Structure formats: C-alpha cells, structure tokens
JSON list of C-alpha atoms in Angstrom, two decimals:
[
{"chain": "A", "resi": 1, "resn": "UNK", "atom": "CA", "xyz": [28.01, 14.00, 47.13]},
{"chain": "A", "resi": 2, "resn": "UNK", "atom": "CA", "xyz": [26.28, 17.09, 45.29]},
{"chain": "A", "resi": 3, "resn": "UNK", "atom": "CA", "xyz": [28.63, 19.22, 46.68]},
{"chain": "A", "resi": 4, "resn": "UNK", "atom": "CA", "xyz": [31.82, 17.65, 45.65]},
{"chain": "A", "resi": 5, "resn": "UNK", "atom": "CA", "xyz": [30.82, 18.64, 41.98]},
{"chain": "A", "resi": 6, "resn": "UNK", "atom": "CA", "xyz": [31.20, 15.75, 40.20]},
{"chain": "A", "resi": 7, "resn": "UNK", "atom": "CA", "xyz": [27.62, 15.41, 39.42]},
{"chain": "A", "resi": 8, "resn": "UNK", "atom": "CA", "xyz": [27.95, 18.70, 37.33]},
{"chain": "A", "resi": 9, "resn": "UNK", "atom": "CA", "xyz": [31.09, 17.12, 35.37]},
{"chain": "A", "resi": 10, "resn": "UNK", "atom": "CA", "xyz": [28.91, 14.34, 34.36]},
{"chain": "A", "resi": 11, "resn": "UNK", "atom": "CA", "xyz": [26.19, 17.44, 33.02]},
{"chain": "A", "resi": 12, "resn": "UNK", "atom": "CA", "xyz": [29.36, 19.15, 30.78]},
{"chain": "A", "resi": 13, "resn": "UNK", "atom": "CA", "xyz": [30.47, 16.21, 29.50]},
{"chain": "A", "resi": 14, "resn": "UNK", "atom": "CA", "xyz": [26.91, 15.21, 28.12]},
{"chain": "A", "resi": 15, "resn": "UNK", "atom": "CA", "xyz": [26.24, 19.30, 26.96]},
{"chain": "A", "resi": 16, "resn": "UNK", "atom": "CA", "xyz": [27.30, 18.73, 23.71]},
{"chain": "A", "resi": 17, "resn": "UNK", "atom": "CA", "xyz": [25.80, 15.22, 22.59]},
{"chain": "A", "resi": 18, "resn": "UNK", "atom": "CA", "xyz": [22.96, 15.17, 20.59]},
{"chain": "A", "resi": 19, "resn": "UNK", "atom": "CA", "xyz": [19.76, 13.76, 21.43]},
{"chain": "A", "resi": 20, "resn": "UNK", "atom": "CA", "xyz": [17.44, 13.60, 18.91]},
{"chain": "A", "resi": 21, "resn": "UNK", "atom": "CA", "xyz": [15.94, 10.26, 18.42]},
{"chain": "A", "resi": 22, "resn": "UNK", "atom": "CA", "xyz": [12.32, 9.54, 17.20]},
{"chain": "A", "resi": 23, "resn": "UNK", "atom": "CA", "xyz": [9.99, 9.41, 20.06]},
{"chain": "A", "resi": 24, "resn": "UNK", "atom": "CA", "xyz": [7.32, 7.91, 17.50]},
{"chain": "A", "resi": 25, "resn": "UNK", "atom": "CA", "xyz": [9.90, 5.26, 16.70]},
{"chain": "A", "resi": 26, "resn": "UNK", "atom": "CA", "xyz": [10.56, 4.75, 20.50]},
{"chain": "A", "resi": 27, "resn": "UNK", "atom": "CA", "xyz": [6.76, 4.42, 21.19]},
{"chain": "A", "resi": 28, "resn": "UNK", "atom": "CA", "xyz": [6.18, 1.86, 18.48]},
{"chain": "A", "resi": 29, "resn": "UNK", "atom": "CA", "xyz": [9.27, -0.37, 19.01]},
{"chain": "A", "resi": 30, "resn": "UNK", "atom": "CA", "xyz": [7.59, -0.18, 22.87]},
{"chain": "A", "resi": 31, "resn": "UNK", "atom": "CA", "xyz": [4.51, -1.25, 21.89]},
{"chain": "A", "resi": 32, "resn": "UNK", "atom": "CA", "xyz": [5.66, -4.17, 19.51]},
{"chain": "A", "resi": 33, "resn": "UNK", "atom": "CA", "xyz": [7.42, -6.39, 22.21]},
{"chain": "A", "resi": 34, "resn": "UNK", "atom": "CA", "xyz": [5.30, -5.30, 25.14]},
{"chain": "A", "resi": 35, "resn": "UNK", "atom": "CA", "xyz": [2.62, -7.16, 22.86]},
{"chain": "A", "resi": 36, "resn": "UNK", "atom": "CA", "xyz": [5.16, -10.16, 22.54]},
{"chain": "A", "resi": 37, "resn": "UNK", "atom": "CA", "xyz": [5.53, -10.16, 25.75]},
{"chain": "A", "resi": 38, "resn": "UNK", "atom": "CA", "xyz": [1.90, -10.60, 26.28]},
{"chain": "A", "resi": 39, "resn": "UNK", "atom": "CA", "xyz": [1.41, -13.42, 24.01]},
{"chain": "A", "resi": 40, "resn": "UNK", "atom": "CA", "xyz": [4.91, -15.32, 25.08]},
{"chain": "A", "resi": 41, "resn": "UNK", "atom": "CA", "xyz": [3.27, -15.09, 28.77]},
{"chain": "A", "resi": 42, "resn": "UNK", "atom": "CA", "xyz": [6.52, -13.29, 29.67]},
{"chain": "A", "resi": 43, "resn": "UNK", "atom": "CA", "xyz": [6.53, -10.64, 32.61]},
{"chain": "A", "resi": 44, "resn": "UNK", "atom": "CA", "xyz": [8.15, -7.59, 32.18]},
{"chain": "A", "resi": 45, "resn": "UNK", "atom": "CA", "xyz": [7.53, -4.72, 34.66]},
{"chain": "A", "resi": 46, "resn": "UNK", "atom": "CA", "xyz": [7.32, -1.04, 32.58]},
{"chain": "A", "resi": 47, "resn": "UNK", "atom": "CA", "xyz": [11.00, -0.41, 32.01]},
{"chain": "A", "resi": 48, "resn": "UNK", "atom": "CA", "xyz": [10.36, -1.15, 28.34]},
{"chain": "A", "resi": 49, "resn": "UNK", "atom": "CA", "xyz": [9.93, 2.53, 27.62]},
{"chain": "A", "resi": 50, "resn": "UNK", "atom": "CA", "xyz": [13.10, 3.32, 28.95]},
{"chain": "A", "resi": 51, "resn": "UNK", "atom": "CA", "xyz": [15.10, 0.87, 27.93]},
{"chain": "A", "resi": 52, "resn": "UNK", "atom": "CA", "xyz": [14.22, 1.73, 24.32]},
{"chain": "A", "resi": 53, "resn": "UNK", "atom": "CA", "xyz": [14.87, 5.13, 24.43]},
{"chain": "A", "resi": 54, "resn": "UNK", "atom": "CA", "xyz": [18.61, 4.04, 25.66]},
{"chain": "A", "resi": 55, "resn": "UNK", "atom": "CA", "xyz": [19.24, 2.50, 23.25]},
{"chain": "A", "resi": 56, "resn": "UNK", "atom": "CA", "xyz": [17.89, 4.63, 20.33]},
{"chain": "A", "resi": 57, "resn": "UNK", "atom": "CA", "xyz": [20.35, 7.33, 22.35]},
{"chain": "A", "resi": 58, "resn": "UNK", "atom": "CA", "xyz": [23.19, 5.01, 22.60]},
{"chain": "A", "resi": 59, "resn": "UNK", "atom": "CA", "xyz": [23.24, 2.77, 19.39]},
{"chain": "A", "resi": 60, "resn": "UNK", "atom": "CA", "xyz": [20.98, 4.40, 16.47]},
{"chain": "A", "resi": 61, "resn": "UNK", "atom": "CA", "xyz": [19.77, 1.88, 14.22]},
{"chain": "A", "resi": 62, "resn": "UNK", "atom": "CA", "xyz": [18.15, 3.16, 10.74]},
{"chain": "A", "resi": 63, "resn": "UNK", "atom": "CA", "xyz": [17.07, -0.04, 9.86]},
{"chain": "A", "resi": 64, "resn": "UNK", "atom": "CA", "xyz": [13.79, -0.41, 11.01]},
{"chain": "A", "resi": 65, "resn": "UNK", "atom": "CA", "xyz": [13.97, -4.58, 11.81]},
{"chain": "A", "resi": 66, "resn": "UNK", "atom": "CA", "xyz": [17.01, -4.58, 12.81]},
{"chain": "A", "resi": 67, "resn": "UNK", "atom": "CA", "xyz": [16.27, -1.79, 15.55]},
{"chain": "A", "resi": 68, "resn": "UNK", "atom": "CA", "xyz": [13.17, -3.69, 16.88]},
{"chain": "A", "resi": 69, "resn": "UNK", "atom": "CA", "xyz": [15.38, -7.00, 16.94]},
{"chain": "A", "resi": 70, "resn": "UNK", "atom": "CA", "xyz": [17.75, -5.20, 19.11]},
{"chain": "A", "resi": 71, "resn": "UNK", "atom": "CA", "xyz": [15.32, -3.13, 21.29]},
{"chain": "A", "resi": 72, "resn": "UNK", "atom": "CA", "xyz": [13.75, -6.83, 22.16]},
{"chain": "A", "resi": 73, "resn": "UNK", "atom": "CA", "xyz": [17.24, -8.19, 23.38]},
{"chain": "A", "resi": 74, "resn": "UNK", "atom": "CA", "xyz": [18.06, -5.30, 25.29]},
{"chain": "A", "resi": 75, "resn": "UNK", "atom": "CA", "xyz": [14.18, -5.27, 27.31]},
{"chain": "A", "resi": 76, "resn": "UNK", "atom": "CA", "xyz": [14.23, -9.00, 27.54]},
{"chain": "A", "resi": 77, "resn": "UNK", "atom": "CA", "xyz": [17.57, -9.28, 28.99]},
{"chain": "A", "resi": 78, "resn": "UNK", "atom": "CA", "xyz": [17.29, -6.29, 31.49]},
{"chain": "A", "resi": 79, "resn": "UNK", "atom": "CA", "xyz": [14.14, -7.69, 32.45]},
{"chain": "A", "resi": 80, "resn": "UNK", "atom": "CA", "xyz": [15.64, -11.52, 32.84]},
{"chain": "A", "resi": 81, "resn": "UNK", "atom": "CA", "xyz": [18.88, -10.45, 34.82]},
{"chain": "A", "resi": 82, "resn": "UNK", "atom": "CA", "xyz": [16.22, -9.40, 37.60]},
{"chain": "A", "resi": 83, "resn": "UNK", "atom": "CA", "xyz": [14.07, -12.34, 37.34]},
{"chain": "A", "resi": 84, "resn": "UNK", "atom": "CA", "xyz": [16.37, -14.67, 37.75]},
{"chain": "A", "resi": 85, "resn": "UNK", "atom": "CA", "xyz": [18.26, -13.08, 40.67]},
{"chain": "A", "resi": 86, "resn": "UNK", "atom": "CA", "xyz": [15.54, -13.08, 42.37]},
{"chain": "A", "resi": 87, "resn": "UNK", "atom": "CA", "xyz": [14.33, -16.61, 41.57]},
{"chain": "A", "resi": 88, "resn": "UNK", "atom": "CA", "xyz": [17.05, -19.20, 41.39]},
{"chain": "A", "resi": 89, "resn": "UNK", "atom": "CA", "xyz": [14.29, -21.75, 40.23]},
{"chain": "A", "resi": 90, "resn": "UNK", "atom": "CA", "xyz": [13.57, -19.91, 36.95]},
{"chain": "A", "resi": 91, "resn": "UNK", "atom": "CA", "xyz": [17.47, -18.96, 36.36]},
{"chain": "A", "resi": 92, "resn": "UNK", "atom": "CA", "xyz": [18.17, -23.06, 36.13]},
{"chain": "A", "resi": 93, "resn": "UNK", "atom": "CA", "xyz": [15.34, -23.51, 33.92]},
{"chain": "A", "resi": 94, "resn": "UNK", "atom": "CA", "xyz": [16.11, -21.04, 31.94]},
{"chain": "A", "resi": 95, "resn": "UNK", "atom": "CA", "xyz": [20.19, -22.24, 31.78]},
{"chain": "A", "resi": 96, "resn": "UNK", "atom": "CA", "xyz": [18.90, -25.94, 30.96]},
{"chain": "A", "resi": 97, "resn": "UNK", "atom": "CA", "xyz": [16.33, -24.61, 28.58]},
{"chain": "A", "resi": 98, "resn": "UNK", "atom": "CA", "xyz": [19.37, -23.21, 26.49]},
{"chain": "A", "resi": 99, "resn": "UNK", "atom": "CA", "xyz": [21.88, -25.70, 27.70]},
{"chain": "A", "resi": 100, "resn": "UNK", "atom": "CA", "xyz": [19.60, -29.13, 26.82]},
{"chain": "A", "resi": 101, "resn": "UNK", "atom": "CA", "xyz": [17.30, -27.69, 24.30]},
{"chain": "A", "resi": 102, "resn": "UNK", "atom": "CA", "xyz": [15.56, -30.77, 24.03]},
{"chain": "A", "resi": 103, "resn": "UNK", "atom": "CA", "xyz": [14.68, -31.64, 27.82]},
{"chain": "A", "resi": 104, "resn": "UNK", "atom": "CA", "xyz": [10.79, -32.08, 28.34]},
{"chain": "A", "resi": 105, "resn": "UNK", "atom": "CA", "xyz": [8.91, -29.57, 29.51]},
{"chain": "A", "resi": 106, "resn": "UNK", "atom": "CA", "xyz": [11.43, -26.84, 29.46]},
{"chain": "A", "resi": 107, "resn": "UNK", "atom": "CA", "xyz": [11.03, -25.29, 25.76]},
{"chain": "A", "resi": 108, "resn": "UNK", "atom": "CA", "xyz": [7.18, -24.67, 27.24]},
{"chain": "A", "resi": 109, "resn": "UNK", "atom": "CA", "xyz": [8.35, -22.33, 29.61]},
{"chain": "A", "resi": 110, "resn": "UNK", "atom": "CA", "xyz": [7.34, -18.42, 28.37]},
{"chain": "A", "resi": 111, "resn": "UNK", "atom": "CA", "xyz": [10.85, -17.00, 29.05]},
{"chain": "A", "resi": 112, "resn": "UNK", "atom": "CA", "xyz": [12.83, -20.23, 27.31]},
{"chain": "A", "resi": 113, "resn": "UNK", "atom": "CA", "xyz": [10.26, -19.72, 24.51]},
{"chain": "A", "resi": 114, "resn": "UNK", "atom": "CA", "xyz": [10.85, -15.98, 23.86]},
{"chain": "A", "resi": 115, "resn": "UNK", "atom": "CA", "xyz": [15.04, -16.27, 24.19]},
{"chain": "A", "resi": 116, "resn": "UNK", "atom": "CA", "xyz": [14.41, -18.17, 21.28]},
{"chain": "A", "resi": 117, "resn": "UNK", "atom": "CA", "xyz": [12.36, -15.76, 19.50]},
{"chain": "A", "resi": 118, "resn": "UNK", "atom": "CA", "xyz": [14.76, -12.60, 20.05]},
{"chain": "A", "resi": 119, "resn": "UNK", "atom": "CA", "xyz": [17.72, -15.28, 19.01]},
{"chain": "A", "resi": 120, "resn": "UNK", "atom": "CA", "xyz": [15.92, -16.37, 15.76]},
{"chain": "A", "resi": 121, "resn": "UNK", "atom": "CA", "xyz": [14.69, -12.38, 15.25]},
{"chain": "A", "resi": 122, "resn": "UNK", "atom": "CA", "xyz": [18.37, -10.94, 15.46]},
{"chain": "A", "resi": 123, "resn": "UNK", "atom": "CA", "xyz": [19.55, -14.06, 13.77]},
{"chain": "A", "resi": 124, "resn": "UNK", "atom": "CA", "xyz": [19.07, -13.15, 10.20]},
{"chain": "A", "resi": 125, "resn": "UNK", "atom": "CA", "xyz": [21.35, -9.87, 10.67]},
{"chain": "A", "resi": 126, "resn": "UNK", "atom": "CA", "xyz": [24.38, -11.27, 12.20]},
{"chain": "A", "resi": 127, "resn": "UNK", "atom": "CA", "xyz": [26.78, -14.00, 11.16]},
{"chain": "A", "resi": 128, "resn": "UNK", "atom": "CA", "xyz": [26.79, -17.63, 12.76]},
{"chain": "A", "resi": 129, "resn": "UNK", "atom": "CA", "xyz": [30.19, -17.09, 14.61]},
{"chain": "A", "resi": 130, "resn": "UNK", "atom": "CA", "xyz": [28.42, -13.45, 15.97]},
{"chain": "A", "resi": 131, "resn": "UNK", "atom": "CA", "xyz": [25.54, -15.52, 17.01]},
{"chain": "A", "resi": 132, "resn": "UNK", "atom": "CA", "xyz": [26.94, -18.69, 18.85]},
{"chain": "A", "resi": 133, "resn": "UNK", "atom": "CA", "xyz": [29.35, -15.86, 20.79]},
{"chain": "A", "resi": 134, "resn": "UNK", "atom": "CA", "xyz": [25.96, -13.67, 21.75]},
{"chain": "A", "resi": 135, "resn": "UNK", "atom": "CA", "xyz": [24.30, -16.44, 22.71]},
{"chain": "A", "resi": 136, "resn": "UNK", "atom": "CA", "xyz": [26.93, -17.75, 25.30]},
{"chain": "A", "resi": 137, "resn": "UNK", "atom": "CA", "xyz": [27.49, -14.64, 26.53]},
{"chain": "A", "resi": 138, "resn": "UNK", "atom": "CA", "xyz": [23.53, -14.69, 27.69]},
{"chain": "A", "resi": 139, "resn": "UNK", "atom": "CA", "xyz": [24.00, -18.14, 28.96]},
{"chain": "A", "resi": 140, "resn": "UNK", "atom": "CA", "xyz": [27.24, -17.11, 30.95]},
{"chain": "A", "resi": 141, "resn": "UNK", "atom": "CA", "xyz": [25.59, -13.90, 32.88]},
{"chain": "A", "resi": 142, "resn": "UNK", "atom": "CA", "xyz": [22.81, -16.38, 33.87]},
{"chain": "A", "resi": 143, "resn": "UNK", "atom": "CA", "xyz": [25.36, -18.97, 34.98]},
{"chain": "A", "resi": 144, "resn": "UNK", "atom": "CA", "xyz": [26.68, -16.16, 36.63]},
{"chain": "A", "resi": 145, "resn": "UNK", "atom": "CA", "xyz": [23.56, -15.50, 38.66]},
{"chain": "A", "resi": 146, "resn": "UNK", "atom": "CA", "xyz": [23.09, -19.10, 39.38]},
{"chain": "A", "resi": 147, "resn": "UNK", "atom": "CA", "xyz": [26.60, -19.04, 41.19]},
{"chain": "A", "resi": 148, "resn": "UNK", "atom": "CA", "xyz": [25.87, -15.60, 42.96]},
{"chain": "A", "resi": 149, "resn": "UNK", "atom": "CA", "xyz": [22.70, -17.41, 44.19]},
{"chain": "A", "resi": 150, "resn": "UNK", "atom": "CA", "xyz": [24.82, -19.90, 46.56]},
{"chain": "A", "resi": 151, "resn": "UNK", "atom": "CA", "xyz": [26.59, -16.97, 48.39]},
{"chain": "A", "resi": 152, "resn": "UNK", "atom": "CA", "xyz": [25.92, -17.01, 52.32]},
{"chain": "A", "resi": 153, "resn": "UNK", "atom": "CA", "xyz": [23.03, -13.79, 51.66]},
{"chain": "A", "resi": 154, "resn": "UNK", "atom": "CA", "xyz": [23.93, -12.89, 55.46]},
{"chain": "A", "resi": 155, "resn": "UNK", "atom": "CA", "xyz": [27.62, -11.55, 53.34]},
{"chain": "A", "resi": 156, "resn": "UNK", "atom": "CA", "xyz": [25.27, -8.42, 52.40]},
{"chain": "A", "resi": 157, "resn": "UNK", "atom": "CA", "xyz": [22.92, -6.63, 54.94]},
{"chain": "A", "resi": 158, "resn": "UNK", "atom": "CA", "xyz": [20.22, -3.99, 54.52]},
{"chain": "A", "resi": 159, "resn": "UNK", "atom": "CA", "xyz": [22.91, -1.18, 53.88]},
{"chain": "A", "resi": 160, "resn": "UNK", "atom": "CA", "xyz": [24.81, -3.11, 51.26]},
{"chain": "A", "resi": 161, "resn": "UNK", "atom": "CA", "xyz": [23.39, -0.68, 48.27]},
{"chain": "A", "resi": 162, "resn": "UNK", "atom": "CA", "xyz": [26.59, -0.36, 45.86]},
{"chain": "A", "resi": 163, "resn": "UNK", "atom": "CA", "xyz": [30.22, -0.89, 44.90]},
{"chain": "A", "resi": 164, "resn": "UNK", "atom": "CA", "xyz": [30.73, 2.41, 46.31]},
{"chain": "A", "resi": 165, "resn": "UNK", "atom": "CA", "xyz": [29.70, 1.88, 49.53]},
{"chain": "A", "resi": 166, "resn": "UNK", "atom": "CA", "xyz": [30.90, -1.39, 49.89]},
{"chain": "A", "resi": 167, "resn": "UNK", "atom": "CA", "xyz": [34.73, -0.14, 48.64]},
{"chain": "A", "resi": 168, "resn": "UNK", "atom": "CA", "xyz": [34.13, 2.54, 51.54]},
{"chain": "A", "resi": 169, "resn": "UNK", "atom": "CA", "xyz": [33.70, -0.25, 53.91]},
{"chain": "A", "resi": 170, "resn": "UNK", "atom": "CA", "xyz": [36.28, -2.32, 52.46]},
{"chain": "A", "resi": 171, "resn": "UNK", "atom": "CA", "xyz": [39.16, 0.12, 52.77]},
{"chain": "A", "resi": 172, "resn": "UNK", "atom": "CA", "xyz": [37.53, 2.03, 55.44]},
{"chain": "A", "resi": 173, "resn": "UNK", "atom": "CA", "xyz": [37.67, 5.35, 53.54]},
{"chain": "A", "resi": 174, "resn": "UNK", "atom": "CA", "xyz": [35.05, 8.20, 53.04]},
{"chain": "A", "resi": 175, "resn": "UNK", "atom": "CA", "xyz": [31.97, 7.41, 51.38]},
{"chain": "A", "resi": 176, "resn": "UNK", "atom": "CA", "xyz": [32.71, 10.71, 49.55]},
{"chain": "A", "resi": 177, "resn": "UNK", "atom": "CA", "xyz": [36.56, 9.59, 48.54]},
{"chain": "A", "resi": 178, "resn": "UNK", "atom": "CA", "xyz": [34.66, 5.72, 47.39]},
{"chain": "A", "resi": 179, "resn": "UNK", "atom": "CA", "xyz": [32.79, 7.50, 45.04]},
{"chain": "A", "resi": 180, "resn": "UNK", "atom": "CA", "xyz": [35.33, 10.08, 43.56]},
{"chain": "A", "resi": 181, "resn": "UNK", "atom": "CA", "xyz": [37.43, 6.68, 43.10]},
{"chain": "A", "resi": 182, "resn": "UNK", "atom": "CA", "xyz": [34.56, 4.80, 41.04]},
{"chain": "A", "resi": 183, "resn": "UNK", "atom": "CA", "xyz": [34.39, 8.23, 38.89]},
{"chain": "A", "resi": 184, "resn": "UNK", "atom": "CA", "xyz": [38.16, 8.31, 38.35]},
{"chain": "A", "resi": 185, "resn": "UNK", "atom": "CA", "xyz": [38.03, 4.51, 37.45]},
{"chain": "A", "resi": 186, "resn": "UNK", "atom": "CA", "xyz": [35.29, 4.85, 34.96]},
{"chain": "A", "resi": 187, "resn": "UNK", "atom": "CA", "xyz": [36.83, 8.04, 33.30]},
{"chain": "A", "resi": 188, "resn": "UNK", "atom": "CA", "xyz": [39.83, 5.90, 32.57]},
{"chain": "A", "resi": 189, "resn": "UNK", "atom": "CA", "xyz": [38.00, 3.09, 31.35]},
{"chain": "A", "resi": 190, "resn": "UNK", "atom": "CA", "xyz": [36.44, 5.24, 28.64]},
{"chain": "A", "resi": 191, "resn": "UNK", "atom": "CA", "xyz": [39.53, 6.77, 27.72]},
{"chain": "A", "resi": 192, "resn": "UNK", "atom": "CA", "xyz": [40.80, 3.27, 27.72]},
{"chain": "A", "resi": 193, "resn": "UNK", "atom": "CA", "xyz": [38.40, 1.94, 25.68]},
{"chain": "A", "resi": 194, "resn": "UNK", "atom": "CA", "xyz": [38.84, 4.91, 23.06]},
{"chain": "A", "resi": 195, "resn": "UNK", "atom": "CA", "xyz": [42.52, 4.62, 22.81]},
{"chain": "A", "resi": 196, "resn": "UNK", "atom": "CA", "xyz": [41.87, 0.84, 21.99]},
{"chain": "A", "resi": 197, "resn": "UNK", "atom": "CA", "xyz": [39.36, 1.61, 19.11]},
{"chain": "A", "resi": 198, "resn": "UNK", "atom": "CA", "xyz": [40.11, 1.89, 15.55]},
{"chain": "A", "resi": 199, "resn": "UNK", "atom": "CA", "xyz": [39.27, 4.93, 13.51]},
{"chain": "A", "resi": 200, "resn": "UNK", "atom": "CA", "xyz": [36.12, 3.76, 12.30]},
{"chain": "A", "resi": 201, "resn": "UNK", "atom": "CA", "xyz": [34.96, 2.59, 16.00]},
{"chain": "A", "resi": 202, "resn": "UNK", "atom": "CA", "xyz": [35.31, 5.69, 17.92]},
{"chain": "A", "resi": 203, "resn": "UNK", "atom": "CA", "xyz": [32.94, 7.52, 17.16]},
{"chain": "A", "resi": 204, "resn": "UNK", "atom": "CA", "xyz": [30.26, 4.62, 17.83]},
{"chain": "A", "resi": 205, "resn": "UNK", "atom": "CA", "xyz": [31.90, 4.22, 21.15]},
{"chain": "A", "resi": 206, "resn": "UNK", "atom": "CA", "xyz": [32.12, 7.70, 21.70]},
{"chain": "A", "resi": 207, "resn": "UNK", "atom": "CA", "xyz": [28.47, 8.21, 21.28]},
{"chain": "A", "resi": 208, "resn": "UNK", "atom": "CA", "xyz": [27.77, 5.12, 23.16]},
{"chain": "A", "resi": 209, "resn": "UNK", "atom": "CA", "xyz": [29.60, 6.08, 26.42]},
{"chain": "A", "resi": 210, "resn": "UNK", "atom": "CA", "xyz": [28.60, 9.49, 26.33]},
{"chain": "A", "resi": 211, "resn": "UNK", "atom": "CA", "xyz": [24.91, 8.23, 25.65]},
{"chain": "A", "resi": 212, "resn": "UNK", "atom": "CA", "xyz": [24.73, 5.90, 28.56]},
{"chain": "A", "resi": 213, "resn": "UNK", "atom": "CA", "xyz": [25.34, 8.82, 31.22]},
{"chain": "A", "resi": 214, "resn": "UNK", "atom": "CA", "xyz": [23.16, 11.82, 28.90]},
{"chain": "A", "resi": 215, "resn": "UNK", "atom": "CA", "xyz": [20.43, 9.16, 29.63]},
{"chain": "A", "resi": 216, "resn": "UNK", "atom": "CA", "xyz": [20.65, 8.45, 33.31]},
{"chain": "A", "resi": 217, "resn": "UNK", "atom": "CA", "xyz": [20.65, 12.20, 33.43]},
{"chain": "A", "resi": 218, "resn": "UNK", "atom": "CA", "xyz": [17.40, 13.36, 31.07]},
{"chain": "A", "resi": 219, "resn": "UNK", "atom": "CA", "xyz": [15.53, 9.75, 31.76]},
{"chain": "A", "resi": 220, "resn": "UNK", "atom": "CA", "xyz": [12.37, 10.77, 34.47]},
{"chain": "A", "resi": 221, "resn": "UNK", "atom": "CA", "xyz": [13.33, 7.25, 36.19]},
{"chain": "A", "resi": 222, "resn": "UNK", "atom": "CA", "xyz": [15.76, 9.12, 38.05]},
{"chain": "A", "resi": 223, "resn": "UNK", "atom": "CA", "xyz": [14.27, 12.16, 38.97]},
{"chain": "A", "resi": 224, "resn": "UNK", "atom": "CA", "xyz": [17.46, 14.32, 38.70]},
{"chain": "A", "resi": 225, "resn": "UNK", "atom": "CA", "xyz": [15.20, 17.38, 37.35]},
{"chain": "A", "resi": 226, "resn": "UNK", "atom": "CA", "xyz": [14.57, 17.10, 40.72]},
{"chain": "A", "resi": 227, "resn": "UNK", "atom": "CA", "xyz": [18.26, 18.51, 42.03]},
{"chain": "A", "resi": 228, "resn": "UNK", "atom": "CA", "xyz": [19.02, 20.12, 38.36]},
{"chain": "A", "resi": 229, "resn": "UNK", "atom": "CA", "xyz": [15.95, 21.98, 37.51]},
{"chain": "A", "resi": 230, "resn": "UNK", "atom": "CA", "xyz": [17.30, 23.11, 34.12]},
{"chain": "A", "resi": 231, "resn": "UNK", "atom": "CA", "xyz": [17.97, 19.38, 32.71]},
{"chain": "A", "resi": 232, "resn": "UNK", "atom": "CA", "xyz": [15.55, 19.13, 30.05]},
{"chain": "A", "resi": 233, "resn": "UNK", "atom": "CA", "xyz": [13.91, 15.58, 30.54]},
{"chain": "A", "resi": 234, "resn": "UNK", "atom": "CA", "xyz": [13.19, 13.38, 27.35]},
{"chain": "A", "resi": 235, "resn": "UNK", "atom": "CA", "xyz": [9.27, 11.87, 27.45]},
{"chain": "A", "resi": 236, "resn": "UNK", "atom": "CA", "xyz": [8.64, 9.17, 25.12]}
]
C-alpha cells in the first residue's frame, strides 16, 4: 500500500492548506465539555482532544459559543456512535429517550440527559426547521445502529477490518486494486460535491474536505510521523 504512492497524493493535496487554528482555543473548548461530561455522568474515552482540533481545522467558528456548541455535538456524537454499537441496550434507551420524551425513567439516563443539553446549547443559533432536521438525523444513525445490531455477527469474522477489504473479498480482486478503487471513488465524490456547490459554498467545502484528510495525516492518533518523518504533527 505505501508503495503504490497514493499515500503521498493524499500529502500534496493537503501541502497547501492552512493550519493554523488556536491550540489555546482547542484546549479550552476540551476542557469545557470534558467537565460536562463529568457532571452529566456521561463516558467519553480521550478522543475529545482530537475531535476538537478537527473540527477547528475543518469548520472554523469565530464565534466563541457557537464553536463550543458545535465542538460538544461533534465529541458527544463520535463518542455515542461507539457506545451504542457496542451496547444495543443503551442505543434503545437512548432512541426512546428522544422518541417518547416523556417515558419514566428514561430522561434520567446521563446520555438522554446531555443530547438534550447539546440540542438546547446549539438551539439558540439555528432555526427551528435546521433543528427538527439535525435532530432526526441523530435519531436516524442510532436507528441505524439498532438495525445493524440484529445482523447474524457470524456475517463478519476477525479479519473483517474495512470496506476495502471486504470489496477485495467481494469481487475477489487485489487488496491493493480495493483500495486504489475506494481512493478513485472518494476523489470523485469531492469533485462531485464541489461541482454541486454554489459560489459562496465552495470554499467552505473546499476547506472542509481538504481538512478532514490534512488531519488524519498531522493528528498523533495515527502515528503516520511514523512512515513520513517530515509531517509536522499538530499537539494541542
């Protein structure tokens, strides 16, 4: 896979995106929820770091509330989509929590409690219709997990570790020629995605796609300083 290059595509397409962001900013806007976590009773394992530096690469925010309301949504919901594939039990009571607001005992559960919080927190900077849409998008991904959770689990074994090498099963072609495929596809979904944007959008997309992969690259989490020396990591 390192040889076929393709790594190093990824590194010149990032080379000339900027990435200055305000570690200070990152540290508080880490420290605030990871506090609210604390007091909700909510578990979250320490990704919060990272997660807030992607997005203060991907979708810079200068207003300071409105940044902290987002960072919240986008470490609670990481953090969720793992809980609750792994526990089935805690995805339903979190889907009837939001579904049947009113059921006993459910609104005292720590995660139901806190999706309200980041709801009513991001509430006062987005319009109703926004809102109601945001929120049932949350609600579907967990549905989602809830229905992934009654697939036979022998479908998957040990090996099972990605699209790419379950395409390369699939169709019975190289691993190597699986993954040059998922490259080509995502390529043309950006370029897809950018002919479909407006004027005004493209350059928010364009940072935000570009951001997404600069991060996987300079984020420690993934150790690729450890194959590409010269990438210049970014500590919070």
């Amino acid at each position: 896979m390192l040889d076929s290059g393709l790594v190093e595509q990824a590194i010149a397409r990032t080379r000339s995106f900027d990435p200055s962001v305000d570690l200070a900013r990152v540290r508080t806007h880490t420290d605030l929820p990871t506090a609210e976590f604390e007091t909700f009773g909510v578990v979250v394992p320490a990704t919060t770091r990272n997660i807030t530096l992607m997005r203060a690469l991907m979708v810079p925010i200068a207003d300071e509330a409105l940044a902290l309301a987002v960072d919240r949504i986008w470490v609670f919901v990481t953090n969720i989509d793992d809980v609750c594939s792994k526990d089935s039990a805690e995805a339903e009571a979190v889907l009837r929590a939001g579904m049947s607001p009113g059921a006993p005992g459910l609104a005292a559960l720590p995660n139901a409690r806190y999706i309200e919080h980041m709801f009513r927190e991001i509430a006062g900077f987005r319009d109703p219709t926004f809102l109601a849409g945001y929120r049932t998008f949350f609600y579907s991904a967990v549905n989602g997990v809830l229905m992934e959770s009654e697939l036979d689990p022998e479908a998957s074994d040990e090996d099972d570790i990605s699209r790419i090498h379950r395409r390369a099963v699939q169709e019975g072609i190289p691993y190597l020629a699986s993954y040059r495929h998922s490259v080509d596809s995502g390529l043309e979904a950006d370029r897809r995605v950018l002919r479909l944007a407006n004027d005004e959008q493209r350059p928010h997309l364009e940072r935000y796609m570009t951001a997404y992969v600069y991060w996987h690259l300079h984020c420690r989490r993934y150790r690729w300083q450890d194959v590409y020396p010269d990438l210049a990591m970014i500590d919070v």
